[in-house]
Amino acid sequence: MIELNQLYQGFRDPTTIHNLAREIQTLASQYPGNINIMEVCGGHTHTIMKYGLNQLLPANIEFVHGPGCPVCIMPKERIDHAAILASQPEVILVTLGDMIRVPGSKGSLAQFRAQGCDIRPIYDPLDTLTIAKENPEKTVIFFAIGFETSTPMTAVLIEQAEQQGVNNLLFHINHVLVPPAIDAVMADPKATVNAFIGPSHVSVISGAKLYRPAVERYHTPVVVAGFEPVDVMESILRIVKQKLAGTAELDVQYSRAVSEDGNLHAQQKVNQYLMIRPQFRWRGLGPVANSALMLRPEYAHRDAERIFSEQLNVADIDDHKACQCGDILRGIAKPKDCKVFGRGCTPESPLGSCMVSSEGACNAYYRYNGV
C-alpha cells in the first residue's frame, strides 16, 4: 500500500529542482531548434507557474498550455443546459466545485443559485446519492464533468443508484477524453507542439498506453509526469534527451503510480455504464469526434438530456468576443496575450472559463505571475 506522503515527499526539494534545471540547460543548448512542450493537464500548468519552473528553462524550451481542464473546455451551451435544468420545477442540480462559477450565455450557475435555483456544489460525486435519498419528492440531476480521472466515480454513482433503487437521480454526462483532444490540437495548422507532458491522474485510470497512438502518429515524445515540481523538471529532462537522440517514445516518469494498463476494474466499470458519444463540442477546439462519453441506452431512464430534451437548447454559443480562452486551450495563445486578462477578466469577475477554474491557465498566471 502506497502512503500518501510517498507520492510527494522529496519532490519539492529546491536543490534537486535547480540541479535538474542546470542539466536541462546544458543539454538543451545542444539542440538546434525549439522544444514546445504542451502540458495537457491544468494541474501541471499550476505547478509550473506556482514554482516558477518556466523561469528556470532555456529560451528554446517553451510551455504550451493545453485543453486539459474539464471546467475550461465546457462550451457555453452545455453550461446553459445546467442552468435550464436547475430552473425546472422541483429540480436539484448537483455538480463539482469550479463548475458553478463558469459563465454561460445567461450567467453562471452561481448567479442562478442566487436567484433561487437549488444548485449544490460538491467534491464527492457519491454525495449526490445522499441528496437524492433525502429529497425523494425532487428530481436530482448530477451534471457530471471531468476526464478519464473522474469518470469512474460517475459510473459508481450510476451503479449505486440502480442497485439501491434511487429513481429520482438523473445524469447530464459531460465526461471527455484526452486522446481526441491531443488529435484536435495537432490537427490545427497553427500548432507548434512537438512534445507532450501527459496527465498522470488520467493515466492512473487509463494506463500509459493511452498516449501510444499519439507518439506513433505524430512522432512526438510523451512523458507521463507527476504533479510535483521535481516530477515536471525530470519529465522535461527526459523530453530533451529524446529530442537530442532524435527519438519519440512513450515514457512514464510517474512510475510510482502509473502503469502501462491502468486500473482495469475502473475501466470495466466505466464501459458498463457509459459509451462513446459520436461528437462533443469543446470550448476552443470546436466539435471533436468520439471525444466524450454518454449513458448507454439501457440507462436512458436516467438521461437528463433525453428526458428534458424539449427544454434544452442545442445551438452552439460562442465565447465573449474579447475572451481568448479558446485560443489558450488550443495552445496558440498565452493568457497575457488576451487584452482583458487581469483587467476586465479576473477570478472574481471572469469573462471566460480559463480564469475560473483552479486548473485554468489564466487562473494560474493571475495567481502566480505577479498580476
mmCIF file of C-alpha atoms in Angstrom:
data_model
loop_
_atom_site.group_PDB
_atom_site.id
_atom_site.type_symbol
_atom_site.label_atom_id
_atom_site.label_comp_id
_atom_site.label_asym_id
_atom_site.label_seq_id
_atom_site.Cartn_x
_atom_site.Cartn_y
_atom_site.Cartn_z
ATOM 1 C CA MET A 1 0.000 0.000 0.000
ATOM 2 C CA ILE A 2 1.409 3.406 -1.040
ATOM 3 C CA GLU A 3 1.423 6.007 1.739
ATOM 4 C CA LEU A 4 0.160 9.443 0.684
ATOM 5 C CA ASN A 5 3.397 11.216 1.560
ATOM 6 C CA GLN A 6 5.324 8.824 -0.705
ATOM 7 C CA LEU A 7 3.650 10.499 -3.676
ATOM 8 C CA TYR A 8 5.198 13.904 -2.976
ATOM 9 C CA GLN A 9 7.890 13.611 -0.287
ATOM 10 C CA GLY A 10 11.212 14.917 -1.631
ATOM 11 C CA PHE A 11 9.662 16.061 -4.900
ATOM 12 C CA ARG A 12 9.724 19.746 -3.905
ATOM 13 C CA ASP A 13 13.389 19.920 -2.955
ATOM 14 C CA PRO A 14 14.914 23.198 -4.271
ATOM 15 C CA THR A 15 18.406 21.716 -4.722
ATOM 16 C CA THR A 16 17.066 18.872 -6.845
ATOM 17 C CA ILE A 17 14.980 21.283 -8.917
ATOM 18 C CA HIS A 18 17.993 23.536 -9.617
ATOM 19 C CA ASN A 19 20.239 20.573 -10.437
ATOM 20 C CA LEU A 20 17.679 19.354 -12.969
ATOM 21 C CA ALA A 21 17.391 22.870 -14.403
ATOM 22 C CA ARG A 22 21.165 23.057 -14.938
ATOM 23 C CA GLU A 23 21.212 19.686 -16.702
ATOM 24 C CA ILE A 24 18.283 20.713 -18.892
ATOM 25 C CA GLN A 25 20.044 23.961 -19.823
ATOM 26 C CA THR A 26 23.263 22.135 -20.705
ATOM 27 C CA LEU A 27 21.572 19.561 -22.923
ATOM 28 C CA ALA A 28 19.035 21.936 -24.491
ATOM 29 C CA SER A 29 21.894 24.194 -25.622
ATOM 30 C CA GLN A 30 22.975 21.323 -27.896
ATOM 31 C CA TYR A 31 19.573 21.099 -29.569
ATOM 32 C CA PRO A 32 19.310 23.266 -32.700
ATOM 33 C CA GLY A 33 15.582 24.008 -32.615
ATOM 34 C CA ASN A 34 12.762 24.877 -30.238
ATOM 35 C CA ILE A 35 11.122 22.345 -27.949
ATOM 36 C CA ASN A 36 7.476 23.301 -27.500
ATOM 37 C CA ILE A 37 6.057 21.161 -24.711
ATOM 38 C CA MET A 38 2.312 21.002 -24.173
ATOM 39 C CA GLU A 39 1.360 20.125 -20.624
ATOM 40 C CA VAL A 40 -2.106 18.786 -21.366
ATOM 41 C CA CYS A 41 -3.339 18.964 -17.784
ATOM 42 C CA GLY A 42 -4.131 22.205 -15.981
ATOM 43 C CA GLY A 43 -2.676 20.723 -12.801
ATOM 44 C CA HIS A 44 0.749 20.761 -14.448
ATOM 45 C CA THR A 45 0.198 24.368 -15.556
ATOM 46 C CA HIS A 46 -0.374 25.411 -11.959
ATOM 47 C CA THR A 47 2.735 23.531 -10.774
ATOM 48 C CA ILE A 48 4.825 25.243 -13.472
ATOM 49 C CA MET A 49 3.583 28.716 -12.558
ATOM 50 C CA LYS A 50 3.461 28.246 -8.774
ATOM 51 C CA TYR A 51 7.076 27.081 -8.557
ATOM 52 C CA GLY A 52 8.366 29.316 -11.374
ATOM 53 C CA LEU A 53 9.662 26.361 -13.392
ATOM 54 C CA ASN A 54 9.220 28.280 -16.642
ATOM 55 C CA GLN A 55 11.796 30.787 -15.374
ATOM 56 C CA LEU A 56 14.411 28.069 -14.904
ATOM 57 C CA LEU A 57 14.382 26.852 -18.501
ATOM 58 C CA PRO A 58 16.460 27.958 -21.506
ATOM 59 C CA ALA A 59 14.949 30.131 -24.221
ATOM 60 C CA ASN A 60 14.456 27.269 -26.673
ATOM 61 C CA ILE A 61 12.072 25.398 -24.346
ATOM 62 C CA GLU A 62 8.537 26.752 -24.274
ATOM 63 C CA PHE A 63 5.462 25.563 -22.392
ATOM 64 C CA VAL A 64 2.253 25.378 -24.407
ATOM 65 C CA HIS A 65 -0.839 25.167 -22.222
ATOM 66 C CA GLY A 66 -3.362 22.551 -23.308
ATOM 67 C CA PRO A 67 -7.073 21.691 -23.116
ATOM 68 C CA GLY A 68 -6.746 19.525 -20.015
ATOM 69 C CA CYS A 69 -9.022 21.471 -17.687
ATOM 70 C CA PRO A 70 -12.501 19.874 -17.642
ATOM 71 C CA VAL A 71 -14.201 23.075 -16.483
ATOM 72 C CA CYS A 72 -12.371 25.241 -19.021
ATOM 73 C CA ILE A 73 -13.309 23.204 -22.090
ATOM 74 C CA MET A 74 -17.039 23.196 -21.332
ATOM 75 C CA PRO A 75 -18.829 25.262 -24.023
ATOM 76 C CA LYS A 76 -21.445 27.800 -23.067
ATOM 77 C CA GLU A 77 -24.365 25.771 -24.403
ATOM 78 C CA ARG A 78 -23.571 22.918 -22.001
ATOM 79 C CA ILE A 79 -23.419 25.363 -19.087
ATOM 80 C CA ASP A 80 -26.753 26.744 -20.279
ATOM 81 C CA HIS A 81 -28.089 23.177 -20.159
ATOM 82 C CA ALA A 82 -27.193 23.060 -16.468
ATOM 83 C CA ALA A 83 -28.877 26.415 -15.835
ATOM 84 C CA ILE A 84 -32.029 25.354 -17.689
ATOM 85 C CA LEU A 85 -32.201 22.081 -15.762
ATOM 86 C CA ALA A 86 -31.702 23.885 -12.454
ATOM 87 C CA SER A 87 -34.581 26.224 -13.375
ATOM 88 C CA GLN A 88 -37.074 23.381 -13.791
ATOM 89 C CA PRO A 89 -39.683 22.937 -11.044
ATOM 90 C CA GLU A 90 -38.711 20.589 -8.215
ATOM 91 C CA VAL A 91 -35.172 20.015 -9.525
ATOM 92 C CA ILE A 92 -31.929 19.966 -7.544
ATOM 93 C CA LEU A 93 -28.819 20.322 -9.704
ATOM 94 C CA VAL A 94 -25.589 18.898 -8.305
ATOM 95 C CA THR A 95 -22.155 19.468 -9.814
ATOM 96 C CA LEU A 96 -18.482 19.611 -8.921
ATOM 97 C CA GLY A 97 -16.795 22.659 -7.345
ATOM 98 C CA ASP A 98 -15.494 25.077 -10.006
ATOM 99 C CA MET A 99 -18.331 24.412 -12.452
ATOM 100 C CA ILE A 100 -20.689 26.651 -10.509
ATOM 101 C CA ARG A 101 -18.753 29.837 -11.394
ATOM 102 C CA VAL A 102 -18.191 29.322 -15.148
ATOM 103 C CA PRO A 103 -20.224 31.846 -17.166
ATOM 104 C CA GLY A 104 -22.736 30.583 -19.704
ATOM 105 C CA SER A 105 -24.644 32.814 -22.110
ATOM 106 C CA LYS A 106 -27.265 33.562 -19.425
ATOM 107 C CA GLY A 107 -24.881 33.805 -16.477
ATOM 108 C CA SER A 108 -23.141 31.338 -14.169
ATOM 109 C CA LEU A 109 -24.742 28.648 -12.038
ATOM 110 C CA ALA A 110 -23.786 30.733 -9.012
ATOM 111 C CA GLN A 111 -25.968 33.547 -10.344
ATOM 112 C CA PHE A 112 -28.871 31.164 -10.924
ATOM 113 C CA ARG A 113 -28.399 29.864 -7.404
ATOM 114 C CA ALA A 114 -28.614 33.426 -6.077
ATOM 115 C CA GLN A 115 -31.918 33.765 -7.933
ATOM 116 C CA GLY A 116 -33.377 30.811 -6.023
ATOM 117 C CA CYS A 117 -32.423 27.704 -8.018
ATOM 118 C CA ASP A 118 -31.383 24.738 -5.887
ATOM 119 C CA ILE A 119 -27.800 24.190 -7.112
ATOM 120 C CA ARG A 120 -25.376 22.320 -4.883
ATOM 121 C CA PRO A 121 -21.605 22.170 -5.480
ATOM 122 C CA ILE A 122 -19.941 19.023 -4.134
ATOM 123 C CA TYR A 123 -16.485 17.429 -4.110
ATOM 124 C CA ASP A 124 -17.512 13.776 -3.797
ATOM 125 C CA PRO A 125 -19.965 12.582 -6.504
ATOM 126 C CA LEU A 126 -21.382 9.970 -4.126
ATOM 127 C CA ASP A 127 -22.784 12.822 -2.018
ATOM 128 C CA THR A 128 -25.350 13.126 -4.815
ATOM 129 C CA LEU A 129 -26.836 9.803 -3.762
ATOM 130 C CA THR A 130 -27.424 11.126 -0.240
ATOM 131 C CA ILE A 131 -29.029 14.295 -1.605
ATOM 132 C CA ALA A 132 -31.389 12.228 -3.783
ATOM 133 C CA LYS A 133 -32.370 9.979 -0.862
ATOM 134 C CA GLU A 134 -33.028 12.975 1.394
ATOM 135 C CA ASN A 135 -35.230 14.633 -1.247
ATOM 136 C CA PRO A 136 -37.394 11.833 -2.718
ATOM 137 C CA GLU A 137 -40.015 14.344 -3.896
ATOM 138 C CA LYS A 138 -37.416 16.189 -6.035
ATOM 139 C CA THR A 139 -35.610 15.259 -9.247
ATOM 140 C CA VAL A 140 -31.870 15.368 -8.565
ATOM 141 C CA ILE A 141 -29.630 15.842 -11.610
ATOM 142 C CA PHE A 142 -25.888 15.231 -11.461
ATOM 143 C CA PHE A 143 -24.096 17.446 -14.004
ATOM 144 C CA ALA A 144 -21.070 15.190 -14.491
ATOM 145 C CA ILE A 145 -17.772 16.648 -15.716
ATOM 146 C CA GLY A 146 -14.166 15.539 -15.984
ATOM 147 C CA PHE A 147 -11.658 13.498 -17.938
ATOM 148 C CA GLU A 148 -10.884 9.804 -17.526
ATOM 149 C CA THR A 149 -9.837 10.524 -13.924
ATOM 150 C CA SER A 150 -13.280 11.303 -12.529
ATOM 151 C CA THR A 151 -15.409 9.186 -14.867
ATOM 152 C CA PRO A 152 -15.227 6.001 -12.749
ATOM 153 C CA MET A 153 -16.877 7.836 -9.826
ATOM 154 C CA THR A 154 -19.816 8.744 -12.055
ATOM 155 C CA ALA A 155 -20.072 5.105 -13.127
ATOM 156 C CA VAL A 156 -20.089 4.003 -9.484
ATOM 157 C CA LEU A 157 -22.787 6.587 -8.725
ATOM 158 C CA ILE A 158 -24.953 5.219 -11.549
ATOM 159 C CA GLU A 159 -24.387 1.693 -10.268
ATOM 160 C CA GLN A 160 -25.334 2.634 -6.696
ATOM 161 C CA ALA A 161 -28.475 4.449 -7.869
ATOM 162 C CA GLU A 162 -29.513 1.358 -9.835
ATOM 163 C CA GLN A 163 -28.755 -1.123 -7.060
ATOM 164 C CA GLN A 164 -30.440 0.961 -4.366
ATOM 165 C CA GLY A 165 -33.453 1.926 -6.491
ATOM 166 C CA VAL A 166 -32.864 5.669 -6.173
ATOM 167 C CA ASN A 167 -35.147 6.510 -9.087
ATOM 168 C CA ASN A 168 -35.162 10.300 -8.708
ATOM 169 C CA LEU A 169 -31.460 10.605 -9.675
ATOM 170 C CA LEU A 170 -30.683 11.629 -13.280
ATOM 171 C CA PHE A 171 -27.422 12.397 -15.093
ATOM 172 C CA HIS A 172 -26.232 15.014 -17.568
ATOM 173 C CA ILE A 173 -22.970 13.488 -18.803
ATOM 174 C CA ASN A 174 -20.088 15.753 -19.878
ATOM 175 C CA HIS A 175 -17.119 13.436 -19.433
ATOM 176 C CA VAL A 176 -14.424 13.987 -22.065
ATOM 177 C CA LEU A 177 -11.357 12.072 -23.275
ATOM 178 C CA VAL A 178 -7.714 13.142 -23.577
ATOM 179 C CA PRO A 179 -6.519 11.388 -26.797
ATOM 180 C CA PRO A 180 -9.058 13.046 -29.143
ATOM 181 C CA ALA A 181 -8.150 16.421 -27.636
ATOM 182 C CA ILE A 182 -4.483 15.783 -28.464
ATOM 183 C CA ASP A 183 -5.506 14.904 -32.024
ATOM 184 C CA ALA A 184 -7.530 18.108 -32.293
ATOM 185 C CA VAL A 185 -4.589 20.193 -31.071
ATOM 186 C CA MET A 186 -2.189 18.592 -33.528
ATOM 187 C CA ALA A 187 -4.654 18.981 -36.414
ATOM 188 C CA ASP A 188 -4.581 22.768 -36.037
ATOM 189 C CA PRO A 189 -2.281 24.269 -38.711
ATOM 190 C CA LYS A 190 -1.134 26.856 -36.148
ATOM 191 C CA ALA A 191 0.041 24.160 -33.735
ATOM 192 C CA THR A 192 3.725 24.278 -32.767
ATOM 193 C CA VAL A 193 3.701 21.445 -30.221
ATOM 194 C CA ASN A 194 6.463 18.865 -30.626
ATOM 195 C CA ALA A 195 6.376 17.164 -27.210
ATOM 196 C CA PHE A 196 3.801 16.383 -24.537
ATOM 197 C CA ILE A 197 3.737 16.053 -20.762
ATOM 198 C CA GLY A 198 0.959 13.526 -20.214
ATOM 199 C CA PRO A 199 -1.558 13.861 -17.353
ATOM 200 C CA SER A 200 -0.743 11.496 -14.525
ATOM 201 C CA HIS A 201 -4.139 11.158 -12.830
ATOM 202 C CA VAL A 202 -5.770 10.267 -16.141
ATOM 203 C CA SER A 203 -3.014 7.709 -16.684
ATOM 204 C CA VAL A 204 -3.577 6.084 -13.292
ATOM 205 C CA ILE A 205 -7.043 5.117 -14.551
ATOM 206 C CA SER A 206 -6.494 4.536 -18.279
ATOM 207 C CA GLY A 207 -2.844 3.485 -18.275
ATOM 208 C CA ALA A 208 0.139 4.985 -20.071
ATOM 209 C CA LYS A 209 -0.865 3.052 -23.198
ATOM 210 C CA LEU A 210 -3.466 5.792 -23.729
ATOM 211 C CA TYR A 211 -0.807 8.003 -25.367
ATOM 212 C CA ARG A 212 0.951 5.439 -27.533
ATOM 213 C CA PRO A 213 -1.123 6.267 -30.657
ATOM 214 C CA ALA A 214 -0.154 9.959 -30.346
ATOM 215 C CA VAL A 215 3.540 9.067 -30.057
ATOM 216 C CA GLU A 216 3.355 6.933 -33.191
ATOM 217 C CA ARG A 217 1.042 9.221 -35.182
ATOM 218 C CA TYR A 218 2.952 12.473 -34.612
ATOM 219 C CA HIS A 219 6.439 11.102 -33.853
ATOM 220 C CA THR A 220 6.243 13.156 -30.688
ATOM 221 C CA PRO A 221 7.639 12.306 -27.238
ATOM 222 C CA VAL A 222 5.066 11.882 -24.475
ATOM 223 C CA VAL A 223 6.301 11.726 -20.891
ATOM 224 C CA VAL A 224 3.673 10.972 -18.242
ATOM 225 C CA ALA A 225 4.571 13.184 -15.292
ATOM 226 C CA GLY A 226 3.543 13.576 -11.684
ATOM 227 C CA PHE A 227 2.366 16.950 -10.411
ATOM 228 C CA GLU A 228 5.262 17.869 -8.128
ATOM 229 C CA PRO A 229 7.933 20.312 -9.392
ATOM 230 C CA VAL A 230 10.667 17.653 -9.449
ATOM 231 C CA ASP A 231 8.330 15.414 -11.475
ATOM 232 C CA VAL A 232 7.816 18.125 -14.068
ATOM 233 C CA MET A 233 11.511 19.046 -14.317
ATOM 234 C CA GLU A 234 12.584 15.408 -14.615
ATOM 235 C CA SER A 235 9.992 14.921 -17.359
ATOM 236 C CA ILE A 236 11.329 17.926 -19.262
ATOM 237 C CA LEU A 237 14.833 16.467 -18.987
ATOM 238 C CA ARG A 238 13.586 13.177 -20.428
ATOM 239 C CA ILE A 239 11.948 15.039 -23.314
ATOM 240 C CA VAL A 240 15.173 16.954 -24.057
ATOM 241 C CA LYS A 241 17.152 13.704 -24.099
ATOM 242 C CA GLN A 242 14.683 12.203 -26.576
ATOM 243 C CA LYS A 243 14.925 15.278 -28.780
ATOM 244 C CA LEU A 244 18.726 15.115 -28.807
ATOM 245 C CA ALA A 245 18.609 11.400 -29.649
ATOM 246 C CA GLY A 246 16.075 12.006 -32.426
ATOM 247 C CA THR A 247 13.596 9.573 -30.868
ATOM 248 C CA ALA A 248 9.932 9.772 -29.966
ATOM 249 C CA GLU A 249 8.852 7.420 -27.216
ATOM 250 C CA LEU A 250 6.234 6.989 -24.515
ATOM 251 C CA ASP A 251 7.939 7.372 -21.154
ATOM 252 C CA VAL A 252 6.434 7.123 -17.666
ATOM 253 C CA GLN A 253 8.172 9.395 -15.183
ATOM 254 C CA TYR A 254 5.332 8.960 -12.655
ATOM 255 C CA SER A 255 6.010 5.238 -12.321
ATOM 256 C CA ARG A 256 5.221 5.306 -8.595
ATOM 257 C CA ALA A 257 1.522 5.499 -9.509
ATOM 258 C CA VAL A 258 1.110 4.877 -13.270
ATOM 259 C CA SER A 259 1.253 1.508 -15.021
ATOM 260 C CA GLU A 260 1.013 0.567 -18.679
ATOM 261 C CA ASP A 261 -2.544 -0.792 -18.427
ATOM 262 C CA GLY A 262 -4.013 1.380 -15.658
ATOM 263 C CA ASN A 263 -6.917 0.443 -13.414
ATOM 264 C CA LEU A 264 -8.700 -2.306 -15.321
ATOM 265 C CA HIS A 265 -11.533 -2.543 -12.792
ATOM 266 C CA ALA A 266 -12.279 1.178 -13.148
ATOM 267 C CA GLN A 267 -12.172 0.907 -16.941
ATOM 268 C CA GLN A 268 -14.624 -2.001 -16.848
ATOM 269 C CA LYS A 269 -16.973 -0.044 -14.608
ATOM 270 C CA VAL A 270 -16.965 2.940 -16.973
ATOM 271 C CA ASN A 271 -17.607 0.734 -20.026
ATOM 272 C CA GLN A 272 -20.512 -0.935 -18.227
ATOM 273 C CA TYR A 273 -22.483 2.292 -17.861
ATOM 274 C CA LEU A 274 -21.077 4.725 -20.439
ATOM 275 C CA MET A 275 -20.225 4.669 -24.136
ATOM 276 C CA ILE A 276 -18.503 6.902 -26.704
ATOM 277 C CA ARG A 277 -20.504 9.960 -27.786
ATOM 278 C CA PRO A 278 -20.219 10.457 -31.576
ATOM 279 C CA GLN A 279 -19.355 14.144 -31.209
ATOM 280 C CA PHE A 280 -18.845 16.717 -28.497
ATOM 281 C CA ARG A 281 -18.139 20.423 -28.883
ATOM 282 C CA TRP A 282 -15.156 21.649 -26.858
ATOM 283 C CA ARG A 283 -14.558 25.263 -25.971
ATOM 284 C CA GLY A 284 -11.651 26.311 -28.186
ATOM 285 C CA LEU A 285 -11.370 23.080 -30.155
ATOM 286 C CA GLY A 286 -14.898 23.022 -31.589
ATOM 287 C CA PRO A 287 -16.671 19.747 -32.444
ATOM 288 C CA VAL A 288 -14.378 16.757 -31.848
ATOM 289 C CA ALA A 289 -15.493 13.283 -32.938
ATOM 290 C CA ASN A 290 -15.554 10.443 -30.399
ATOM 291 C CA SER A 291 -14.149 12.743 -27.709
ATOM 292 C CA ALA A 292 -16.723 12.339 -24.934
ATOM 293 C CA LEU A 293 -18.990 9.823 -23.236
ATOM 294 C CA MET A 294 -22.726 9.352 -22.834
ATOM 295 C CA LEU A 295 -25.044 6.988 -20.985
ATOM 296 C CA ARG A 296 -25.639 3.600 -22.552
ATOM 297 C CA PRO A 297 -29.154 3.101 -23.993
ATOM 298 C CA GLU A 298 -30.147 0.741 -21.182
ATOM 299 C CA TYR A 299 -29.797 3.656 -18.749
ATOM 300 C CA ALA A 300 -31.798 6.126 -20.830
ATOM 301 C CA HIS A 301 -34.259 6.399 -17.935
ATOM 302 C CA ARG A 302 -31.520 8.340 -16.107
ATOM 303 C CA ASP A 303 -30.523 10.581 -19.027
ATOM 304 C CA ALA A 304 -31.451 14.199 -18.271
ATOM 305 C CA GLU A 305 -30.574 15.233 -21.842
ATOM 306 C CA ARG A 306 -33.192 12.854 -23.191
ATOM 307 C CA ILE A 307 -35.845 13.458 -20.536
ATOM 308 C CA PHE A 308 -35.583 17.258 -20.780
ATOM 309 C CA SER A 309 -34.752 17.359 -24.492
ATOM 310 C CA GLU A 310 -37.556 19.789 -25.322
ATOM 311 C CA GLN A 311 -36.252 22.358 -22.852
ATOM 312 C CA LEU A 312 -32.557 22.112 -23.690
ATOM 313 C CA ASN A 313 -31.187 24.369 -26.395
ATOM 314 C CA VAL A 314 -28.671 22.578 -28.619
ATOM 315 C CA ALA A 315 -27.466 25.630 -30.581
ATOM 316 C CA ASP A 316 -23.749 26.429 -30.368
ATOM 317 C CA ILE A 317 -22.887 29.548 -28.354
ATOM 318 C CA ASP A 318 -19.559 31.308 -28.886
ATOM 319 C CA ASP A 319 -17.399 32.913 -26.210
ATOM 320 C CA HIS A 320 -17.292 36.608 -25.426
ATOM 321 C CA LYS A 321 -15.506 38.342 -28.327
ATOM 322 C CA ALA A 322 -12.855 39.825 -26.035
ATOM 323 C CA CYS A 323 -12.032 36.464 -24.423
ATOM 324 C CA GLN A 324 -9.159 34.394 -25.856
ATOM 325 C CA CYS A 325 -9.790 31.323 -23.729
ATOM 326 C CA GLY A 326 -10.409 29.239 -26.863
ATOM 327 C CA ASP A 327 -7.002 30.130 -28.332
ATOM 328 C CA ILE A 328 -5.320 29.384 -25.000
ATOM 329 C CA LEU A 329 -6.958 25.946 -24.858
ATOM 330 C CA ARG A 330 -5.729 25.245 -28.396
ATOM 331 C CA GLY A 331 -2.195 26.161 -27.417
ATOM 332 C CA ILE A 332 -1.836 29.103 -29.813
ATOM 333 C CA ALA A 333 -2.029 31.903 -27.224
ATOM 334 C CA LYS A 334 -0.878 32.598 -23.676
ATOM 335 C CA PRO A 335 -3.059 34.243 -21.014
ATOM 336 C CA LYS A 336 -1.135 37.515 -21.236
ATOM 337 C CA ASP A 337 -1.916 37.702 -24.969
ATOM 338 C CA CYS A 338 -5.544 38.357 -24.012
ATOM 339 C CA LYS A 339 -6.371 42.076 -23.816
ATOM 340 C CA VAL A 340 -8.829 41.608 -20.939
ATOM 341 C CA PHE A 341 -6.569 39.368 -18.840
ATOM 342 C CA GLY A 342 -6.255 40.804 -15.333
ATOM 343 C CA ARG A 343 -8.349 43.823 -16.300
ATOM 344 C CA GLY A 344 -11.894 43.040 -17.397
ATOM 345 C CA CYS A 345 -11.326 39.352 -16.606
ATOM 346 C CA THR A 346 -10.259 38.300 -13.097
ATOM 347 C CA PRO A 347 -11.062 35.299 -10.851
ATOM 348 C CA GLU A 348 -13.636 37.470 -9.049
ATOM 349 C CA SER A 349 -15.242 38.610 -12.328
ATOM 350 C CA PRO A 350 -14.317 36.121 -15.062
ATOM 351 C CA LEU A 351 -15.251 36.532 -18.706
ATOM 352 C CA GLY A 352 -14.013 33.073 -19.644
ATOM 353 C CA SER A 353 -13.660 29.644 -18.111
ATOM 354 C CA CYS A 354 -9.817 29.660 -18.114
ATOM 355 C CA MET A 355 -9.902 32.313 -15.380
ATOM 356 C CA VAL A 356 -12.460 30.476 -13.224
ATOM 357 C CA SER A 357 -11.089 27.008 -12.722
ATOM 358 C CA SER A 358 -8.381 26.067 -10.243
ATOM 359 C CA GLU A 359 -6.846 24.226 -13.214
ATOM 360 C CA GLY A 360 -7.251 27.076 -15.721
ATOM 361 C CA ALA A 361 -4.161 28.627 -17.341
ATOM 362 C CA CYS A 362 -5.408 32.196 -16.878
ATOM 363 C CA ASN A 363 -6.105 31.494 -13.221
ATOM 364 C CA ALA A 364 -2.544 30.165 -12.802
ATOM 365 C CA TYR A 365 -0.978 33.218 -14.455
ATOM 366 C CA TYR A 366 -3.138 35.535 -12.371
ATOM 367 C CA ARG A 367 -2.284 33.830 -9.071
ATOM 368 C CA TYR A 368 1.408 33.163 -9.551
ATOM 369 C CA ASN A 369 2.782 35.537 -12.176
ATOM 370 C CA GLY A 370 2.670 38.817 -10.288
ATOM 371 C CA VAL A 371 -0.655 40.150 -11.595
#
